[in-house]
Each structure stands twice: as C-alpha cells, then as structure tokens.
Coordinates of C-alpha atoms and ligand atoms in Angstrom, one line a residue:
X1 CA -22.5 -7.4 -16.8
X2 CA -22.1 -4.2 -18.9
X3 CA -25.2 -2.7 -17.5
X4 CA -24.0 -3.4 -14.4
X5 CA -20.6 -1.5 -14.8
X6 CA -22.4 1.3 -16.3
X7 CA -24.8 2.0 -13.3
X8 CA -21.1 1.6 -11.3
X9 CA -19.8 4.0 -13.5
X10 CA -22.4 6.6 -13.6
X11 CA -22.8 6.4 -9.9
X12 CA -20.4 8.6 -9.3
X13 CA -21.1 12.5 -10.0
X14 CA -18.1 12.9 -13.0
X15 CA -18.0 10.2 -15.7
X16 CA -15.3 10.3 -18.5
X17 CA -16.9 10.1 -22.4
X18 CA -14.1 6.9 -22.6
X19 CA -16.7 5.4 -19.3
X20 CA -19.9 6.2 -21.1
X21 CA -18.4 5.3 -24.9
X22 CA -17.1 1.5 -22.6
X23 CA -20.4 1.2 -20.8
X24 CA -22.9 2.4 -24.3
X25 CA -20.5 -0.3 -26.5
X26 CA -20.8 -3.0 -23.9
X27 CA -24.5 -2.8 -23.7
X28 CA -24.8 -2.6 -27.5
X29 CA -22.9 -5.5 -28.6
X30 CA -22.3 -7.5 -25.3
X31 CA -18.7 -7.3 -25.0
X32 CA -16.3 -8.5 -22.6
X33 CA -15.4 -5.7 -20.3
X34 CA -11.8 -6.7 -19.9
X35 CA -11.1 -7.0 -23.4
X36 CA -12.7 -3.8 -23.8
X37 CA -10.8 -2.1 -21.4
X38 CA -7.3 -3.6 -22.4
X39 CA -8.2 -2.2 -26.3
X40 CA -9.1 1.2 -24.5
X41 CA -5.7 1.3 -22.5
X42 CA -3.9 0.3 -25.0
X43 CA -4.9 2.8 -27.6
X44 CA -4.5 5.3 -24.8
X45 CA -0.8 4.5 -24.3
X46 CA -1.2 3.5 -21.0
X47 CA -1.2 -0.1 -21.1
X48 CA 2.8 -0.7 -21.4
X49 CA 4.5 -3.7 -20.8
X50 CA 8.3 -2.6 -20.6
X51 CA 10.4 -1.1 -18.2
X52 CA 11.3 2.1 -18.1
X53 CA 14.7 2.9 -18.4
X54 CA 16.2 6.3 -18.3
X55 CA 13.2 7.5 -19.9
X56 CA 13.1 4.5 -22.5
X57 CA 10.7 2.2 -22.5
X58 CA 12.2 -0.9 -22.8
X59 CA 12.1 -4.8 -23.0
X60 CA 14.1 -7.4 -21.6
X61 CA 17.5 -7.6 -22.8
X62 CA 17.4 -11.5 -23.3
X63 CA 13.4 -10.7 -24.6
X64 CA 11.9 -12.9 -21.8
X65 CA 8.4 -12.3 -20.5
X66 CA 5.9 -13.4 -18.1
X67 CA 2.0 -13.0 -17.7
X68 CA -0.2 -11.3 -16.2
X69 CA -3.5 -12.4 -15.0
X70 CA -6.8 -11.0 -14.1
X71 CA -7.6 -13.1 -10.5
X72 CA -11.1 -13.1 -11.1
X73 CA -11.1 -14.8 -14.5
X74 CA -7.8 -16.2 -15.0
X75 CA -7.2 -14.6 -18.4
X76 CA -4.1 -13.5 -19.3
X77 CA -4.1 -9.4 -19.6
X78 CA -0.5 -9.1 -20.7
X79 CA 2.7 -10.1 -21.0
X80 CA 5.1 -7.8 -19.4
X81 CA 9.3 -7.7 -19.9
X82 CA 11.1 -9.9 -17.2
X83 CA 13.9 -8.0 -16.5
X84 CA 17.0 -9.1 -13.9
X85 CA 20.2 -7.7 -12.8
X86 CA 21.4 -6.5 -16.4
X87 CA 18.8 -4.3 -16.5
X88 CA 18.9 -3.2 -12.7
X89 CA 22.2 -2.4 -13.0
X90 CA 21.6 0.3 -16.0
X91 CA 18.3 1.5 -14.3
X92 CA 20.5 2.6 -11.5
X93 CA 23.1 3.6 -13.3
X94 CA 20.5 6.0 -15.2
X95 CA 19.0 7.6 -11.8
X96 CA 22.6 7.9 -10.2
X97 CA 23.2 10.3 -13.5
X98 CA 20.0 11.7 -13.4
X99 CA 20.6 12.5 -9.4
X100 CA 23.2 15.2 -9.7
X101 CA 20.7 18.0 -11.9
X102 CA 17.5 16.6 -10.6
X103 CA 19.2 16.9 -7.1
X104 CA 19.8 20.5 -7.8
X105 CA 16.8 22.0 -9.3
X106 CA 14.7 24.5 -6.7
X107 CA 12.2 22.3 -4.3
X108 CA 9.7 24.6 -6.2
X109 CA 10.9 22.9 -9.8
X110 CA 10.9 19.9 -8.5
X111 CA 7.0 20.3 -7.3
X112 CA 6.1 21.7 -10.5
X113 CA 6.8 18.2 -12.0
X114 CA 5.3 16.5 -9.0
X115 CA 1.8 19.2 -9.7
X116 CA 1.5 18.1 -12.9
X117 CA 2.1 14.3 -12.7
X118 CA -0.4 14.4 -9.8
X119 CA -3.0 16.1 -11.8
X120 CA -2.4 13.6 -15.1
X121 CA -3.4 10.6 -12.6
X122 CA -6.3 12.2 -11.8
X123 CA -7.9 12.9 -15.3
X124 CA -6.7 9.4 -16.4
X125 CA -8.4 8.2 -12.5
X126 CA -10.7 5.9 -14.4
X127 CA -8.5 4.0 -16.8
X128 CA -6.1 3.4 -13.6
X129 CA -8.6 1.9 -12.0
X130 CA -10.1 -0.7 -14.2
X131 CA -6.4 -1.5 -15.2
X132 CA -5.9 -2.1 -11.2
X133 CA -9.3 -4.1 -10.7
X134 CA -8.6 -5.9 -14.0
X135 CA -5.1 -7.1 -12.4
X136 CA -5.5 -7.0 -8.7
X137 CA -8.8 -8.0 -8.3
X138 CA -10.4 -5.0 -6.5
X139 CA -13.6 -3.7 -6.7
X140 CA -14.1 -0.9 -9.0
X141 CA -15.4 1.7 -6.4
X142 CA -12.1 0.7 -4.1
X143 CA -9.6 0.7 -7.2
X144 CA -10.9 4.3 -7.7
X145 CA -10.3 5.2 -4.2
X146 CA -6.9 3.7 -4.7
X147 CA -5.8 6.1 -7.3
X148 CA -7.6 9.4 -5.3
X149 CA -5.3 8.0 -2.4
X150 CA -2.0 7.2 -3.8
X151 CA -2.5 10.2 -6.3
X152 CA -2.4 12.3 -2.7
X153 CA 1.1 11.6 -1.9
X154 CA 2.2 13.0 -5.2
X155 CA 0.0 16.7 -4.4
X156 CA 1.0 16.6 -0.7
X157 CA 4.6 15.8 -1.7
X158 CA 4.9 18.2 -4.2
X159 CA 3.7 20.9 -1.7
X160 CA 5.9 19.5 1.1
X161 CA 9.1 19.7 -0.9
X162 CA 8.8 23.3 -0.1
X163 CA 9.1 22.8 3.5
X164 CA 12.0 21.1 3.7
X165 CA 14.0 23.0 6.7
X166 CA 17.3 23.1 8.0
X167 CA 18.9 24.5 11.2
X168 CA 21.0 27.2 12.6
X169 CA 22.7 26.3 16.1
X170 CA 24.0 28.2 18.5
X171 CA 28.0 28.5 19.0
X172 CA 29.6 26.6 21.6
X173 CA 32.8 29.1 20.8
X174 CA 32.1 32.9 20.3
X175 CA 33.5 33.2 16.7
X176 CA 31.2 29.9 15.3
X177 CA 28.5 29.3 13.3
X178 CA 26.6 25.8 13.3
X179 CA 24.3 24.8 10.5
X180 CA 22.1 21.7 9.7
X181 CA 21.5 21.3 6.0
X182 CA 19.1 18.4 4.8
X183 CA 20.2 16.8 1.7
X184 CA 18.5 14.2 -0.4
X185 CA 20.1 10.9 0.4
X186 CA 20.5 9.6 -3.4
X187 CA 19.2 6.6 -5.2
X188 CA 16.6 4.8 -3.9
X189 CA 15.6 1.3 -4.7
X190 CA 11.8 1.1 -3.9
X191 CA 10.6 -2.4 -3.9
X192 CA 6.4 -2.4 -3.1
X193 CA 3.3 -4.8 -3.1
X194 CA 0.4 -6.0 -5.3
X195 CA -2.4 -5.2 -2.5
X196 CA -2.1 -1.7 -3.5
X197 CA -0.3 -1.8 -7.1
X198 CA -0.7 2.3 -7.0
X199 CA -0.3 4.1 -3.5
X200 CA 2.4 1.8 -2.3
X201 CA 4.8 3.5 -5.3
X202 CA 3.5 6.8 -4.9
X203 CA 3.8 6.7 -1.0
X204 CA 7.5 6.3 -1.5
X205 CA 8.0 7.8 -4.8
X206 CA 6.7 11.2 -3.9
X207 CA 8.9 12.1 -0.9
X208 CA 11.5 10.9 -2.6
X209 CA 11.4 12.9 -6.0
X210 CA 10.4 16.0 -3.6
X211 CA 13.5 15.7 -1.3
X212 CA 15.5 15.5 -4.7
X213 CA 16.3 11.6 -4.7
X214 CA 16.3 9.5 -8.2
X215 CA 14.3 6.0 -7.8
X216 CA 14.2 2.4 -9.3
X217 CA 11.1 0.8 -9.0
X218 CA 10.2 -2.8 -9.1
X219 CA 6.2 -3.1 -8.5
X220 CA 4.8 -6.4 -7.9
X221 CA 5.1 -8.8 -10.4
X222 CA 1.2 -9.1 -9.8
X223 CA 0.2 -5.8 -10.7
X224 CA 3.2 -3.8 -12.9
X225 CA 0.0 -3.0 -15.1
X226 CA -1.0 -0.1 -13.1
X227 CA 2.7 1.0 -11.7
X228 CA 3.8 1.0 -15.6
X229 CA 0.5 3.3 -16.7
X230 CA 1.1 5.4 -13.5
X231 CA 5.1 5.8 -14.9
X232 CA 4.3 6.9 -18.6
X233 CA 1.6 9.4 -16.7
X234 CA 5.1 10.7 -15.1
X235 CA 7.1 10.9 -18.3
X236 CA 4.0 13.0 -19.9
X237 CA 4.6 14.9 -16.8
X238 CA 8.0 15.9 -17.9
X239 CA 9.4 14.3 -15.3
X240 CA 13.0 13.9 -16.3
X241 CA 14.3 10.6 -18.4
X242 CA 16.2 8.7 -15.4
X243 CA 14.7 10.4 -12.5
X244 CA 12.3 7.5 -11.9
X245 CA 13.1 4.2 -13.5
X246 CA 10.9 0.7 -13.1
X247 CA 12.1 -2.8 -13.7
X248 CA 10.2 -6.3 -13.1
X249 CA 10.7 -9.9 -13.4
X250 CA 13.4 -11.9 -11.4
X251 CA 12.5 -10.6 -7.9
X252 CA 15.6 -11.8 -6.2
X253 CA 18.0 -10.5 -8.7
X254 CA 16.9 -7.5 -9.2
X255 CA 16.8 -7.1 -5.0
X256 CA 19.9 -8.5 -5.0
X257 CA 21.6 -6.0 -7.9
X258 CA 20.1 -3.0 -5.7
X259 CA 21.4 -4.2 -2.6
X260 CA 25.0 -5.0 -4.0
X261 CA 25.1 -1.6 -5.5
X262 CA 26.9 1.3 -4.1
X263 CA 25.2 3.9 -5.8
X264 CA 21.9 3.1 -3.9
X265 CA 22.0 4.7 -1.1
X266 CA 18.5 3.3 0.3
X267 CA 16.2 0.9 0.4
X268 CA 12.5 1.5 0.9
X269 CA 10.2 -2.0 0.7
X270 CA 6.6 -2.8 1.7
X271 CA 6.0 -6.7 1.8
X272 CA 6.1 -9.8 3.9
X273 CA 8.3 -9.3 6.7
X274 CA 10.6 -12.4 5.5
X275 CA 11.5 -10.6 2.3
X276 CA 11.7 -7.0 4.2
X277 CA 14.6 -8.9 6.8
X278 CA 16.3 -10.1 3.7
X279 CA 16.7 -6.5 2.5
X280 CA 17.7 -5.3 5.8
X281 CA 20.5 -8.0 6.1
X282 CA 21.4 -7.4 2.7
X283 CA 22.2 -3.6 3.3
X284 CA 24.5 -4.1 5.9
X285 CA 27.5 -4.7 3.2
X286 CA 27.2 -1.1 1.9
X287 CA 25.4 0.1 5.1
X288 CA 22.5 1.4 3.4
X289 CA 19.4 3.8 4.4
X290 CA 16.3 1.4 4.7
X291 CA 13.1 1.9 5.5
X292 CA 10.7 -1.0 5.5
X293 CA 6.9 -1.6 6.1
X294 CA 6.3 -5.5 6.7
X295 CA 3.5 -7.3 8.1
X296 CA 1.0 -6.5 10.5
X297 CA -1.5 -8.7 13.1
X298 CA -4.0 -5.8 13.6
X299 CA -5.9 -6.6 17.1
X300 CA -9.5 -4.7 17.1
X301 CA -10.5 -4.7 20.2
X302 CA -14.2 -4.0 20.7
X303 CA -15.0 -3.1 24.4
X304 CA -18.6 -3.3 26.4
X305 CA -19.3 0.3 26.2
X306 CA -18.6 0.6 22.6
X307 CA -21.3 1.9 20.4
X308 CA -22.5 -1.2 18.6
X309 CA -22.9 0.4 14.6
X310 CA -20.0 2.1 15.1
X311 CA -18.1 -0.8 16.5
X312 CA -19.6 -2.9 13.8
X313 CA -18.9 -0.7 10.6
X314 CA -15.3 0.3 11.6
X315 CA -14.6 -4.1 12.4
X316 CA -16.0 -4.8 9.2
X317 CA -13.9 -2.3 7.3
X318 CA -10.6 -2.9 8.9
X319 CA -11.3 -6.2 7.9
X320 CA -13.0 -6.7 4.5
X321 CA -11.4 -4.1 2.6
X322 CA -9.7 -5.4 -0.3
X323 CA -10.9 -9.0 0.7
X324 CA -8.5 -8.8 3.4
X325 CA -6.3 -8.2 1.9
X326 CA -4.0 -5.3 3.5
X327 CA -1.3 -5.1 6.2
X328 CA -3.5 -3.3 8.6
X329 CA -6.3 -5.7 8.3
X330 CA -7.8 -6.2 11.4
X331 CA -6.7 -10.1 12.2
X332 CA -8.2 -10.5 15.6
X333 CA -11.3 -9.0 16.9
X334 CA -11.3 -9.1 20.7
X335 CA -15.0 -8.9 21.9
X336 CA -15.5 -7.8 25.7
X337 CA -17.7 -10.4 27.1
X338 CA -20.5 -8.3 28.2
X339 CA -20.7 -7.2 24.2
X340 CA -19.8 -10.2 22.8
X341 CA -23.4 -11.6 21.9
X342 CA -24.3 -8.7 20.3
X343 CA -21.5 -8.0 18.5
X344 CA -21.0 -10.9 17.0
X345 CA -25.4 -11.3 16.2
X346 CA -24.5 -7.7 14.5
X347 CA -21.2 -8.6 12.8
X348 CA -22.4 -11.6 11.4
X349 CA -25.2 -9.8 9.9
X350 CA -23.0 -7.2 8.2
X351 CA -21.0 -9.7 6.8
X352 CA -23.5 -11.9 5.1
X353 CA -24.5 -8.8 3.1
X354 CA -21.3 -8.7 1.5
X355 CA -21.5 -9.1 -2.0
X356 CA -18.6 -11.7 -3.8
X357 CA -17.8 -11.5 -7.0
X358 CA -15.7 -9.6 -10.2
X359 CA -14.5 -6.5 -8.8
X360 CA -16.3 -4.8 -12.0
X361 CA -19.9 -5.7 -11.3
X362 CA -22.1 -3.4 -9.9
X363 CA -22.4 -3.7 -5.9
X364 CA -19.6 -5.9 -5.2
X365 CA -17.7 -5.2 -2.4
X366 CA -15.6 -8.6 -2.1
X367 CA -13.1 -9.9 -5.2
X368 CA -10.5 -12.3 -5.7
X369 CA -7.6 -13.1 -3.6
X370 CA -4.6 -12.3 -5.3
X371 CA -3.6 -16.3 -6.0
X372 CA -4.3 -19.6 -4.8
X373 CA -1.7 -19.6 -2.6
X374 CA -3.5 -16.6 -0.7
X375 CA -6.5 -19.2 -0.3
X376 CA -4.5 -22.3 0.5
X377 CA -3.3 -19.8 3.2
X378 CA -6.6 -19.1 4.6
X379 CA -7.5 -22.5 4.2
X380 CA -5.0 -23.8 6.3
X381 CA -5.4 -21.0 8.8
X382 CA -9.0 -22.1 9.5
X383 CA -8.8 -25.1 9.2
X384 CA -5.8 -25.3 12.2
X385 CA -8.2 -23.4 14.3
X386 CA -11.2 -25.5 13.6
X387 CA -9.0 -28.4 14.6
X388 CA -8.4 -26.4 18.1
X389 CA -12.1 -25.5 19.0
X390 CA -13.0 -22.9 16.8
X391 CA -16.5 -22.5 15.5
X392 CA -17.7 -21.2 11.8
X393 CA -20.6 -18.4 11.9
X394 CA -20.6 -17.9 8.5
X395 CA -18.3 -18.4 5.3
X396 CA -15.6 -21.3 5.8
X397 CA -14.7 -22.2 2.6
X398 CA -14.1 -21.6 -1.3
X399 CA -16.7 -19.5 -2.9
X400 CA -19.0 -21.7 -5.6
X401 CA -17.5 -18.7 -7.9
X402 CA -14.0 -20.8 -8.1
X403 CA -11.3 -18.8 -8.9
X404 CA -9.3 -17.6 -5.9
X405 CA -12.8 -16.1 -4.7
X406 CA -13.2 -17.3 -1.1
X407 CA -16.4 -16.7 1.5
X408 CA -16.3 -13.7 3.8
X409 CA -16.2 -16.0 6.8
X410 CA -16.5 -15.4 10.3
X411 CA -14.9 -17.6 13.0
X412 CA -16.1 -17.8 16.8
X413 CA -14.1 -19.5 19.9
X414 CA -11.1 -18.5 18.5
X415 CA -7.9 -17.8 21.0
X416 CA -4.6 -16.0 20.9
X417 CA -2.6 -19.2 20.1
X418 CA -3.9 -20.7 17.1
X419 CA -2.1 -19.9 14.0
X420 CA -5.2 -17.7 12.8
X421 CA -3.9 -15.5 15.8
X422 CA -0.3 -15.3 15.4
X423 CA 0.3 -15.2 11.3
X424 CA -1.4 -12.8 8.7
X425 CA -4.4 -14.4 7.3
X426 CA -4.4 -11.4 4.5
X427 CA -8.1 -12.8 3.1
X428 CA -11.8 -12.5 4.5
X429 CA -11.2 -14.7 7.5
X430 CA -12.6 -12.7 10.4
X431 CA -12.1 -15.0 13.8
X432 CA -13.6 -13.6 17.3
X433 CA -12.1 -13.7 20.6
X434 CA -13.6 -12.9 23.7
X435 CA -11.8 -11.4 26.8
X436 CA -12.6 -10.0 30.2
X437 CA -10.8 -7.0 31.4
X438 CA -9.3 -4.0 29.6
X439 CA -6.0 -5.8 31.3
X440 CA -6.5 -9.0 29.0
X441 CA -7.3 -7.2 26.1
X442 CA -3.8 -5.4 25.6
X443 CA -1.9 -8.3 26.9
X444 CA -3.8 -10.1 23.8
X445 CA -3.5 -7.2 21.8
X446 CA 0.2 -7.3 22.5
X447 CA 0.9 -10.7 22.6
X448 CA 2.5 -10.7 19.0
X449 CA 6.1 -10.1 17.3
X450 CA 4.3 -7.3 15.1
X451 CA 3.2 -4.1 15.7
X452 CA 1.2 -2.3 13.2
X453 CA -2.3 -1.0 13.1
X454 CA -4.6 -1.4 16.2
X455 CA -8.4 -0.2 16.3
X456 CA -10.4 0.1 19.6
X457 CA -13.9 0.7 20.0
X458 CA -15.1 2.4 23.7
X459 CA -17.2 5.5 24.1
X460 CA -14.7 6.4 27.1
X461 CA -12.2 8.6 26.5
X462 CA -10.1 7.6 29.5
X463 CA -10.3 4.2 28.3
X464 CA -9.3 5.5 24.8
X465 CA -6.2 7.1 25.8
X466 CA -4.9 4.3 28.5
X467 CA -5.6 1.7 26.0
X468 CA -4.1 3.8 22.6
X469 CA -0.6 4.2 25.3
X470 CA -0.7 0.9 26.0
X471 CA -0.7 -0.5 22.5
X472 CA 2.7 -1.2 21.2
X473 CA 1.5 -0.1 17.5
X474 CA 2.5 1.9 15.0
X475 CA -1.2 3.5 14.5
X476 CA -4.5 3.3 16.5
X477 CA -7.8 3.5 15.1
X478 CA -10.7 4.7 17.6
X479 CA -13.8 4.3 16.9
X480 CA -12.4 4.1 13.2
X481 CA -11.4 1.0 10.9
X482 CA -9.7 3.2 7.9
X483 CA -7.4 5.2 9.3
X484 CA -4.8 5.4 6.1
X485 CA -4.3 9.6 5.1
X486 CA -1.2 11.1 3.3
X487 CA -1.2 13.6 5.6
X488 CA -0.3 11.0 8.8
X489 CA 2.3 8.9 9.9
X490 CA 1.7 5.0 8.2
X491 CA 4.3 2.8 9.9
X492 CA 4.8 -0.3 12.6
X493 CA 7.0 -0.8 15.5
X494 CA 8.2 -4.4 16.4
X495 CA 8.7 -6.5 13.8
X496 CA 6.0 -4.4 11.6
X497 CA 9.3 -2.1 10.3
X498 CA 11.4 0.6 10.2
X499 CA 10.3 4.2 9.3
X500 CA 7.5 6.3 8.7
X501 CA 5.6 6.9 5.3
X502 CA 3.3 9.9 4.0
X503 CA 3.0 13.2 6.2
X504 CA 5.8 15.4 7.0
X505 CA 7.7 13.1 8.6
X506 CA 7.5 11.1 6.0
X507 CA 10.3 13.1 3.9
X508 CA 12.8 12.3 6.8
X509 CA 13.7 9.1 5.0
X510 CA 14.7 10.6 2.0
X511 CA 16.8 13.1 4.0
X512 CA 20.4 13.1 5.4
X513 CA 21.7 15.6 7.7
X514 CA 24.7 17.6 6.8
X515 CA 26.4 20.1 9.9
X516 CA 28.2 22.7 8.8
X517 CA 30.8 24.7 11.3
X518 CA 32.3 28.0 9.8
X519 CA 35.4 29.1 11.7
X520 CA 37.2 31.9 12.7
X521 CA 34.7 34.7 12.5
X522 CA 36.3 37.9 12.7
X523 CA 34.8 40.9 13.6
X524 CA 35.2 43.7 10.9
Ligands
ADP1 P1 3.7 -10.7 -0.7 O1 3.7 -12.0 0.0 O2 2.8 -9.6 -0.2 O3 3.7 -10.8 -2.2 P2 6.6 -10.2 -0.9 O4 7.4 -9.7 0.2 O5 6.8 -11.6 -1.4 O6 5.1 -10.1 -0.3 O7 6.5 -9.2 -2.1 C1 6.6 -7.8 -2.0 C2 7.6 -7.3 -3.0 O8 8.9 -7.9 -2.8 C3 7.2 -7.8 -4.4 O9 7.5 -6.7 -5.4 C4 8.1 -9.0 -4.7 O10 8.4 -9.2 -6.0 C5 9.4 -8.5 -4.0 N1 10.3 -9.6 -3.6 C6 10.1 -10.9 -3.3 N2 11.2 -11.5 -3.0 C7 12.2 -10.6 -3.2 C8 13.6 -10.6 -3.0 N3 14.3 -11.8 -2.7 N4 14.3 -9.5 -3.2 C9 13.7 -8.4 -3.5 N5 12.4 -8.3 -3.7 C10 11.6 -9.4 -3.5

C-alpha cells in the first residue's frame, strides 16, 4: 500500500519533501497511511476540528462532538465541534461586524487577500488532498484535481473583483444624471456538499469575499475536514477575523438560525433539491437573496454519427467521476439505435477496466460512496428497474471490498420511467436507453423536473446546435463529459436552481444594484 501511494505520489512532475518523507516512512516501517497522514496534518496545523468564529477557532459551547469517518475504512479520523444555533447566531453576528470595513476596503485590497489565500492552497495542494480522499473517499489523483479546481475560484475571483462595473444612464430630463452602483449584498450564509468538500466553498466563497460580502459557512458534516484546513489556510492569508466564519453540527438549526436572521441577507446552497426548497421557503420571511444549485438528471445522449472513443470516454467520465457521485453525473445514457451495439460492446469494456478500491492506492479510479445510505439508494434504484425489464451488463451489486464500495455497473433495457430514470442515482450505476430519432431523444432528454448538465455526442454541427437549443439545461457538454471551469457559468434551470456560479456572472449574486439620480444640475 505505501509503495503504491508513493508511485501515485511521484507520478506527478512536483512532489512535496512532506510526500516523499510519508511515502519513504510508509515503506520503511509499514505504516498505515491514514494515521500517518492525520499525524502529518495535525502537526501542520491544518487538521482542526472547531469552528471558526470571528477569527477564533472554537468548540461547541455545550462541548458536543460528532465523528468523522474515512468511507473506505470506517475509522474514525476526528472528532469535530457540533455546533447549533448559539453558535450561528455569533458567527453571524461576527461577519455582519466584520461587513462594514471589509465592505469598504479597495476591490484591489480585497484581491490581495484573495492572491494570497489562493496561493497558500496551492503549496499546501497535497495535504488537502489526502485530508479530502481520507474523508470523502476520492481518489487521490481526483482529490488533487479538486483542490487545483476549487483553488481557481479564489485566483479568478480575486482578479474579477477588479471588474466589478457600474453604469451611467442617460437623462430622461436635461438637468439629470443616472447612475447604477453595484454594492455587495451583505452576509451570506453558504451552506455546501460533501461530494466536493473544497470547490463547492470556494465557488461561493470567492465571489463573495471579492464583491465585499462577509460569509458563514457550514460544510458537510461529511467532509468539514478539508473546509476547516482550507479556513485556517484563509486566516494565514490574513484574511480578516470575521470576514469568513464556519460552523457544523445540527444541520437544521444552524439552517434554520441563518434563515431566521435579518442580518443575512442571502442564502447560497448546493445540495439535494428537498433541502435547497426548504431554504427557499424559509427566506421568504426576511425575503432573502438565494441562490441555490440542487440536483440534476444529466441525459447523455449518444447519437449514430458520434465518434465512438470520443463518445465513449466523455460517457464514462460524466459518469464515473467521483463514483458517481456528482450533480452533473450523467444519469441516462440515450444510445441511437443504429450505435447502440457498439456503444454499449465499447462502454462496457471501458468500464470493466475501472479499478475499485481506497482512493489512496495507486491506479484506482473508483472509491467509496459516501455512506450506506448512498448504496441502499443504488440498490434500490436497480433493483426497481430490474424488476421492470432491465438487464445487468456488468456490475450489479456490493463490491466483495464491503464498505460502501459498490461495482461500476452497467444496466441495459432501461427506459425513461423507471425510477433509475427519474431520481439521482449519485453512485456507479450507468443504465442505457435506446431511442430512434433526434425527436425522441430530447423529448427523453427533457422528460424530467430538473434541468442541469446535458452532454451529446454527434459529429454534426447542425445537429449540435438544434439539439444544445433544444435542451432545457443549464450546461451542455459536446463531445465532452467534464465540462466544470471557473471561468463558465455552472448552474440548472427547472427544478436544478436558481443562479449562476464561477465566471463573471457569477459575482452577480453577490451584487445589488443601487440607482442613483442627482438633481437640479445647473449650468455654471
Ligand atoms: P446530500 O444528500 O447531498 O447530503 P443535503 O441537501 O442533505 O444533500 O446536504 C447538503 C448540505 O445541506 C449539507 O451541508 C447538509 O448538512 C445541509 N443540510 C441538510 N439539511 C439541512 C437543513 N434542514 N437546513 C440547512 N442545511 C441542511
């Protein structure tokens, strides 16, 4: 196991001494790499297990904790502060102080901070990363990826909080001047995911410290691991003491506490889409800002004049990465007919070279679901649509591994109204549907109350711009399965959300317009 990490490690071109000390002490003595890993962090600094609260770190007030568990192994990697509405109330109370001078500091200030935090994640890029495999299950060379990606929305942010523009209008009456200012909106309450414990903070984070907004943060009680490391990397930064502010535990309270409270002025949440209607519901009382990115049902529609390797790589990524475990996870692959032998011959191949197995090893591509409820889930998606007709090519079932480790499956006969079709399987359940005309495959494709991520594969560009028009999603992939980039629009339409996160639009969430009319104009 060691050995294997180290070849993982080296592989890439830039390797830490901490890596080659881990790797050299693991082969010498034979050590578990978690426990190695945890001692590392720790003695780093970065392996914290309080909130973070105006700049303190701190525990719960009553002292409660809960654990944290590595999903490949089961053991226990921490025990972090539960924290609940006591302690949301003062981590708001902390960033609505800290708003009114971190509100007013030059956009080039602000980035300064933003530079530097951006460039801490990146030297500390390996330790993040075997925190986030350690606790969400990832592999390795994907949690790494991870921390380059959701790094990017701190260095794109900090450079787009100098572009933030306003508006002169012209005078309806001679002696008038119009003006749009854009203002940061206020406190934010960001509430994110465990799929990607890192870039779903920064995504939000980032535009909302550059537009001049203070933020309380409640990662994933999953995965605070990584969020908590990623906040002391923002202290370091100099990032001011209430500016950004993290609290876990009690889910619903501390929702409920940021909801209830005036002083946040919007709500930004990535999650299931039950939770995300809860928060909009909730907002209406103090007609909050909210922004929300919920669950998707990703058709990937592979048509008969796709190229077959490139229809083939882009499925399989849209599919498998993170185990499946990602909103815009393909969910239905829609086969033309003429292709459909083929593809599937090809797919099916791709698959079963997969490797399963603990996100550290060398070479695996596939880890854990997050818990078992994630496989009793896929379970009971499968098995509903075996009990309709549907077929198993490959996989089926619980991986020999135990665990929450699950075979990268592949389903055949599968239509649009089993529940495989219709709810988020979010694991390595990839089922096959066949359909006739380019008509049939966007009724499918549409044929769903969300409206997220789509991918098509076609060598036509005709057919790629009627089809990418005709999908009600958010994004389209062509010829592409990973499509995520800070410097592009992520969001859904439909029941996927509200709002758009990362590029330059992606500020507008943080922003509210002010117009400004000065009077009376005299000439001199
Ligand atoms: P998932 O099924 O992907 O875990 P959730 O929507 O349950 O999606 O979780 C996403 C985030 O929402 C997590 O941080 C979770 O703790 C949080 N959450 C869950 N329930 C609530 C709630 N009632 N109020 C506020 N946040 C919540």
């Amino acid at each position: 196991m060691a050995t294997a990490l180290y070849r993982v490690i080296l592989h890439g071109s830039k390797t830490s001494s901490y890596t080659r000390f881990l790797c050299r002490r693991m082969m010498s003595v034979g050590s578990v790499v978690s426990e190695d890993a945890i001692s590392r962090l720790r003695d780093s600094g970065l392996l914290k297990t309080q909130g973070l609260i105006n700049g303190d770190w701190i525990d719960a007030y009553d002292g409660k904790t809960f654990e944290v568990q590595n999903p490949a192994t089961g053991s226990v990697l921490a025990n972090v502060a539960c924290m609940g509405n006591r302690e949301t109330a003062d981590a708001i109370s902390s960033a609505s102080k800290t708003f009114s001078s971190w509100s007013k500091l030059t956009a080039g200030e602000r980035s300064k901070y933003l530079r530097k935090w951006y460039d801490l994640l990146i030297d500390h890029k390996e330790d993040l990363a075997i925190l986030m495999t350690l606790e969400q299950g990832k592999p390795l060379k994907e949690a790494l990826g991870e921390i380059s990606y959701g790094a990017s929305f701190i260095e794109f942010f900090a450079e787009e909080s100098k572009r933030i523009y306003g508006d002169i209008i012209s005078p309806t009456i001679a002696d008038r001047r119009l003006f749009v200012l854009r203002q940061p909106i206020g406190v934010v309450g960001a509430i994110t995911p465990w799929n990607f414990p890192l870039a779903m903070i920064t995504r939000k984070v980032g535009p909302a410290l550059a537009s001049g907004c203070t933020v309380v943060v409640k990662p994933s009680e999953f995965t605070p691991l990584t969020a908590l490391a990623a906040s002391e990397l923002a202290l370091q930064a100099g990032i001011p003491a209430g500016a950004f502010n993290v609290v876990m535990g009690n889910a619903s309270e501390i929702g409920d506490s940021m909801l209830e409270s005036p002083q946040v002025k919007k709500i930004t949440f990535t999650g299931s889409t039950a939770v995300g209607k809860k928060l909009m519901a909730g907002s209406a009382n103090t007609v909050k800002k909210v922004s929300l990115e919920l669950g998707g049902n990703a058709p990937c529609i592979v048509f008969d004049d796709a190229e077959i390797d490139i229809a083939v790589k882009g499925s399989l990524a849209a599919k498998f990465r993170n185990s499946g475990q990602t909103c815009v996870c393909a969910n239905r692959i829609l086969v033309q007919e003429g292709i459909y032998e083929k593809f599937a011959n090809a797919f099916i191949k791709a698959v079963q070279d997969l490797k399963v197995g603990n996100g550290l090893m060398e070479g695996i591509s596939q880890g854990p679901l997050i818990n078992e409820n994630s496989v009793q889930k896929a379970e009971r998606l499968v098995n509903d649509a075996l009990s309709k007709g549907a077929k198993v090519m490959l996989g089926g079932k619980r991986h020999n591994l135990g665990m929450t480790f699950y075979e990268p499956t592949v389903l055949c006969n599968v239509d649009n109204d089993m529940l495989i079709s219709r709810e988020e399987v979010f694991g390595p359940v990839a089922p096959l549907l066949s359909f006739k005309t380019e008509e049939d495959a966007i009724r499918i494709a549409n044929d769903t109350s969300a409206g997220l991520a789509a991918y098509i594969f076609t060598t036509s560009m005709p057919r790629s711009w009627r089809v990418s028009e005709a999908l009600e999603y958010g994004m389209v992939g062509i010829n592409e399965g990973i499509i995520s980039t800070e410097v592009a629009p992520f969001g859904g339409v439909k029941q996927s959300g509200l709002g758009r996160e990362g590029s330059r639009y992606g500020l507008d969430e943080y922003l509210e317009m002010k117009y400004i009319c000065l009077g009376n104009i005299k000439d001199a």
